[in-house]
Structures are given as C-alpha cells and as structure tokens.
Coordinates of C-alpha atoms and ligand atoms in Angstrom, one line a residue:
X1 CA 104.8 115.3 75.3
X2 CA 108.1 113.9 76.4
X3 CA 108.4 112.2 79.8
X4 CA 111.7 111.1 81.2
X5 CA 111.4 108.1 83.4
X6 CA 114.4 107.5 85.7
X7 CA 115.0 104.2 87.4
X8 CA 117.3 105.3 90.3
X9 CA 119.0 101.9 90.6
X10 CA 121.5 100.6 88.1
X11 CA 119.9 97.3 87.1
X12 CA 119.2 97.4 83.3
X13 CA 116.6 94.7 83.3
X14 CA 114.5 96.6 85.9
X15 CA 115.0 99.8 83.9
X16 CA 113.6 98.0 80.8
X17 CA 110.7 96.6 82.8
X18 CA 109.8 100.1 84.1
X19 CA 110.1 101.5 80.6
X20 CA 107.8 98.9 79.2
X21 CA 105.2 99.6 81.9
X22 CA 105.4 103.4 81.2
X23 CA 105.0 102.8 77.4
X24 CA 102.0 100.5 78.1
X25 CA 100.0 103.2 79.9
X26 CA 101.3 106.4 78.2
X27 CA 99.0 108.3 75.8
X28 CA 99.6 107.9 72.0
X29 CA 101.1 111.4 71.9
X30 CA 103.4 110.8 74.8
X31 CA 107.1 109.9 74.1
X32 CA 108.8 108.0 77.0
X33 CA 112.5 108.3 77.6
X34 CA 113.8 105.8 80.2
X35 CA 117.2 105.9 81.8
X36 CA 119.2 104.9 84.9
X37 CA 122.2 106.6 86.5
X38 CA 125.7 105.7 85.3
X39 CA 126.8 105.2 88.9
X40 CA 125.1 103.9 92.0
X41 CA 123.6 100.8 93.7
X42 CA 122.1 97.9 91.7
X43 CA 119.1 98.1 94.0
X44 CA 117.9 100.6 96.7
X45 CA 117.3 98.9 100.0
X46 CA 118.8 101.2 102.6
X47 CA 119.2 104.9 103.6
X48 CA 122.8 104.8 102.1
X49 CA 121.4 103.4 98.8
X50 CA 118.8 106.2 98.8
X51 CA 121.4 108.9 99.4
X52 CA 123.7 107.7 96.7
X53 CA 121.0 107.1 94.2
X54 CA 119.6 110.6 94.7
X55 CA 122.7 112.1 93.2
X56 CA 122.3 109.7 90.2
X57 CA 118.7 110.9 89.8
X58 CA 119.8 114.6 89.9
X59 CA 122.4 113.9 87.2
X60 CA 119.7 112.3 85.0
X61 CA 117.4 115.4 85.6
X62 CA 120.3 117.7 84.5
X63 CA 120.7 115.6 81.4
X64 CA 116.9 115.7 80.7
X65 CA 117.0 119.5 81.0
X66 CA 119.4 119.6 78.0
X67 CA 116.8 117.5 76.0
X68 CA 113.8 119.8 77.0
X69 CA 111.8 117.1 78.8
X70 CA 108.1 118.0 79.7
X71 CA 108.0 115.9 82.8
X72 CA 110.0 113.5 84.9
X73 CA 109.2 110.3 86.9
X74 CA 111.4 109.0 89.7
X75 CA 110.7 105.2 89.5
X76 CA 111.9 104.1 92.9
X77 CA 109.4 103.8 95.9
X78 CA 111.6 105.9 98.1
X79 CA 111.2 108.9 95.7
X80 CA 115.0 109.5 96.1
X81 CA 116.0 113.1 95.4
X82 CA 112.4 114.2 94.6
X83 CA 112.5 117.8 96.1
X84 CA 116.0 118.5 94.9
X85 CA 115.0 117.3 91.5
X86 CA 112.1 119.7 91.5
X87 CA 114.5 122.6 92.3
X88 CA 116.4 121.8 89.0
X89 CA 113.4 122.1 86.6
X90 CA 110.1 123.9 85.8
X91 CA 108.7 120.6 84.6
X92 CA 106.6 118.4 86.9
X93 CA 108.7 115.7 88.8
X94 CA 106.6 112.8 90.1
X95 CA 107.8 110.1 92.5
X96 CA 106.1 106.7 92.2
X97 CA 105.4 106.5 96.0
X98 CA 103.7 109.9 96.0
X99 CA 101.8 109.0 92.9
X100 CA 100.6 105.7 94.2
X101 CA 99.4 107.2 97.5
X102 CA 97.5 109.9 95.6
X103 CA 95.6 107.5 93.4
X104 CA 94.9 105.1 96.2
X105 CA 93.1 107.8 98.2
X106 CA 91.0 108.7 95.1
X107 CA 89.5 105.2 95.0
X108 CA 89.6 104.0 98.6
X109 CA 89.4 105.5 102.1
X110 CA 92.1 103.2 103.4
X111 CA 94.9 101.4 101.7
X112 CA 98.0 99.3 102.6
X113 CA 101.4 99.3 101.1
X114 CA 103.2 96.0 100.3
X115 CA 106.9 96.4 99.8
X116 CA 110.2 94.5 99.6
X117 CA 112.5 94.3 102.6
X118 CA 111.2 95.1 106.1
X119 CA 114.1 97.5 106.5
X120 CA 112.8 99.7 103.7
X121 CA 109.3 99.9 105.2
X122 CA 110.4 102.8 107.4
X123 CA 111.3 104.8 104.2
X124 CA 107.7 104.4 103.0
X125 CA 106.4 105.4 106.4
X126 CA 108.5 108.5 106.4
X127 CA 107.0 109.4 103.0
X128 CA 103.5 108.8 104.2
X129 CA 104.2 111.4 107.0
X130 CA 106.0 113.8 104.7
X131 CA 103.2 113.7 102.1
X132 CA 100.4 113.7 104.7
X133 CA 98.9 110.3 103.8
X134 CA 99.6 108.5 107.1
X135 CA 95.9 108.4 108.2
X136 CA 94.9 106.9 104.9
X137 CA 97.4 104.1 105.1
X138 CA 96.5 101.2 107.4
X139 CA 99.9 99.3 107.2
X140 CA 103.2 99.2 105.4
X141 CA 103.8 95.4 105.0
X142 CA 107.0 93.8 103.7
X143 CA 107.6 90.5 101.9
X144 CA 111.2 90.5 102.9
X145 CA 112.1 89.9 99.2
X146 CA 115.4 91.6 98.2
X147 CA 114.6 94.0 95.3
X148 CA 116.5 92.0 92.7
X149 CA 114.6 88.8 93.6
X150 CA 111.8 90.5 91.5
X151 CA 114.2 90.1 88.5
X152 CA 114.4 86.3 89.1
X153 CA 111.6 84.8 87.0
X154 CA 112.4 81.4 88.3
X155 CA 112.0 82.5 91.9
X156 CA 108.9 82.6 94.1
X157 CA 108.6 86.4 94.3
X158 CA 105.1 86.5 92.9
X159 CA 103.8 83.9 95.3
X160 CA 105.4 85.7 98.3
X161 CA 103.9 89.0 97.1
X162 CA 100.5 87.5 96.5
X163 CA 100.4 86.0 100.0
X164 CA 101.3 89.3 101.7
X165 CA 98.7 91.1 99.6
X166 CA 96.1 88.5 100.6
X167 CA 96.9 89.1 104.2
X168 CA 96.6 92.9 103.7
X169 CA 93.2 92.4 101.9
X170 CA 91.8 90.1 104.6
X171 CA 93.2 91.7 107.8
X172 CA 93.7 95.5 107.2
X173 CA 90.2 96.7 106.4
X174 CA 91.3 98.4 103.2
X175 CA 90.0 99.1 99.8
X176 CA 93.2 99.1 97.8
X177 CA 96.8 98.0 97.8
X178 CA 99.8 100.1 96.7
X179 CA 102.8 98.1 95.5
X180 CA 106.0 99.3 97.1
X181 CA 108.7 98.9 94.4
X182 CA 109.3 100.0 90.8
X183 CA 110.3 96.4 90.1
X184 CA 106.7 95.3 90.7
X185 CA 105.5 97.3 87.7
X186 CA 104.7 94.2 85.6
X187 CA 102.7 92.4 88.3
X188 CA 99.7 94.8 88.7
X189 CA 97.2 93.1 86.4
X190 CA 97.9 89.6 87.6
X191 CA 97.6 90.7 91.3
X192 CA 94.4 92.7 90.6
X193 CA 92.9 89.5 89.1
X194 CA 94.1 87.1 91.8
X195 CA 93.1 89.5 94.7
X196 CA 89.9 90.9 93.1
X197 CA 90.8 94.2 94.7
X198 CA 92.3 97.4 93.2
X199 CA 96.1 97.2 93.1
X200 CA 98.1 100.4 92.3
X201 CA 101.7 100.5 91.1
X202 CA 103.5 103.8 91.0
X203 CA 105.0 103.9 87.5
X204 CA 101.6 103.9 85.8
X205 CA 100.2 106.2 88.4
X206 CA 103.1 108.7 87.9
X207 CA 102.9 108.6 84.1
X208 CA 99.2 109.5 84.1
X209 CA 99.7 112.2 86.8
X210 CA 102.6 113.7 84.8
X211 CA 100.5 113.7 81.6
X212 CA 97.6 115.4 83.4
X213 CA 99.9 118.2 84.9
X214 CA 101.6 118.9 81.6
X215 CA 98.2 118.9 79.7
X216 CA 96.9 121.5 82.3
X217 CA 100.1 123.6 81.8
X218 CA 101.1 123.0 85.4
X219 CA 104.8 122.6 86.3
X220 CA 107.0 122.8 89.4
X221 CA 106.4 126.2 91.1
X222 CA 109.5 128.4 91.2
X223 CA 108.0 130.5 94.0
X224 CA 109.4 129.5 97.4
X225 CA 111.5 126.4 98.3
X226 CA 111.4 124.8 94.8
X227 CA 112.9 127.8 93.1
X228 CA 116.1 127.2 91.1
X229 CA 119.1 126.9 93.6
X230 CA 121.1 130.1 94.2
X231 CA 124.3 130.1 92.0
X232 CA 127.4 129.1 94.0
X233 CA 130.7 127.2 93.5
X234 CA 130.8 123.5 94.2
X235 CA 134.1 121.9 95.2
X236 CA 135.8 118.6 94.2
X237 CA 133.9 116.0 92.3
X238 CA 130.8 118.3 92.1
X239 CA 132.7 121.3 90.7
X240 CA 130.7 121.2 87.4
X241 CA 127.5 121.6 89.4
X242 CA 128.7 125.0 90.5
X243 CA 127.5 128.2 88.8
Ligands
5HY301 C1 112.5 100.5 94.3 N1 114.3 99.9 95.6 O1 111.4 100.8 93.9 C2 112.9 100.4 95.7 C3 112.0 99.5 96.5 C4 112.3 99.5 98.0 O2 115.7 99.6 93.9 N2 113.5 100.2 93.5 C5 114.6 99.9 94.3 O3 112.5 98.4 98.5 O4 112.3 100.6 98.6

C-alpha cells in the first residue's frame, strides 16, 4: 500500500519530521511517500496561508495520481483543500485534524485541542463544526507559539505546550488531548508520559485510518459532491488544470 503524506507548508525540516512520524506508525507493507508543495508559505498560521497552501496540496494530489497512490494524508491541522482534494481522486484523503477528532471520540467522551497561535484556533473551531465534533470538544486552547518555533530545538516550545496541556487536563474535564499542528508529530510519546493522559496527534491517526480504509477497499465516493469535477477550461496560470 502506498500512502502519500503531504505537508502543506514549505518547511523541509517539518516535512522530514512528519515523514518520520508516518514511517514510525505505518504497517510493514505500507510505503510512505512524503512531499511538500513547490510554492507556498513556510508555515500556515492564517486564512491566507490556508488558501494558498490548499492549491499546493491539490498540485501534490495531481502528482500523486500519476504515481497511483492508494491514499493521501494532508498533514496540516487546518486540513487545507481537503474536500477539493477528494474530488481529484478515488483514493481516501485524510486530514490530520479530522483524523485526530475521530480517534479522540473513540477513546474519550470529551477532548480538548491544544494548538499554536490563538489566531488559528478559529480554524480548528470551524472544522469541529464542519465535521460535527463541536459537542465532543471542550476547548480549543492555544500556546501562542508560532508554528516554526516547533522547529527550534533550543526554544521552550515543549515546555509551553506541556503547560497548556496540563491546564487542559486539570481544567477542562476531558479524557484526551488532540495536538493541533503537524509540527507536533514528534512530541506525542513524551507528552503522554508527562501528562499521564491520552495525547493524539493527527499524522499517526491519519496513517492508521488511511490504512484501514484501503484495506477495507473503501475510497472517496464518486457519487455526489466528491465526484470528479466537470471538465472545463481554466484561464491564466491554471490553464493546465483545464480539461
Ligand atoms: C500545521 N500550520 O499543522 C498548522 C498548525 C496551525 O504550518 N502546520 C502549519 O497552527 O494551524
């Protein structure tokens, strides 16, 4: 089985970290391909970043389709371009936010999300509503850490994240925590140990969900709104998207 993991931002060290996490949890028979868009923001921390990175995700999906991938993972907690990506393929496409929410509700009745900048918390809240998980989620908390601070091993990102997770554990009446950034993929075990509470990060969750769907022969439905887009010309810089 071949799974294409896409880091929607353009920071190579974060792409490598996400790839390492995916390879750590993937089954023996699963081959992980990891990539990032050629163009786009180094980190995704705003609606503009989300919108631009979504095009990059779709370009990577189109590339993956030429390589016959069995599934795709969008490794940014905003799940940028998720539904449009599903229109482009029969393979399952899993966003790490959606995957994290699903697994959290399988092991706890209430969870909290701990993410990066407070300005991106609204993006996670919109996804909770869109996916129907709002009533399972007690709070979306932010550490106010810029995403790329997670790449700074000399920084205090871990301590800041741990303290916000401790507040969630002690104040929110929850049974699990969902980490709100692909760049936190390497911190799960340490946080689980330090918090003595289930901590879920989306890259691992998405890999296991993708493997399950493929092994069940389930892919993106082509009946209804996720059918392949109707052929039409595209103008200007998107001319080669046209059919
Ligand atoms: C992510 N940004 O997972 C999101 C996190 C966020 O570049 N990778 C990013 O803050 O929304």
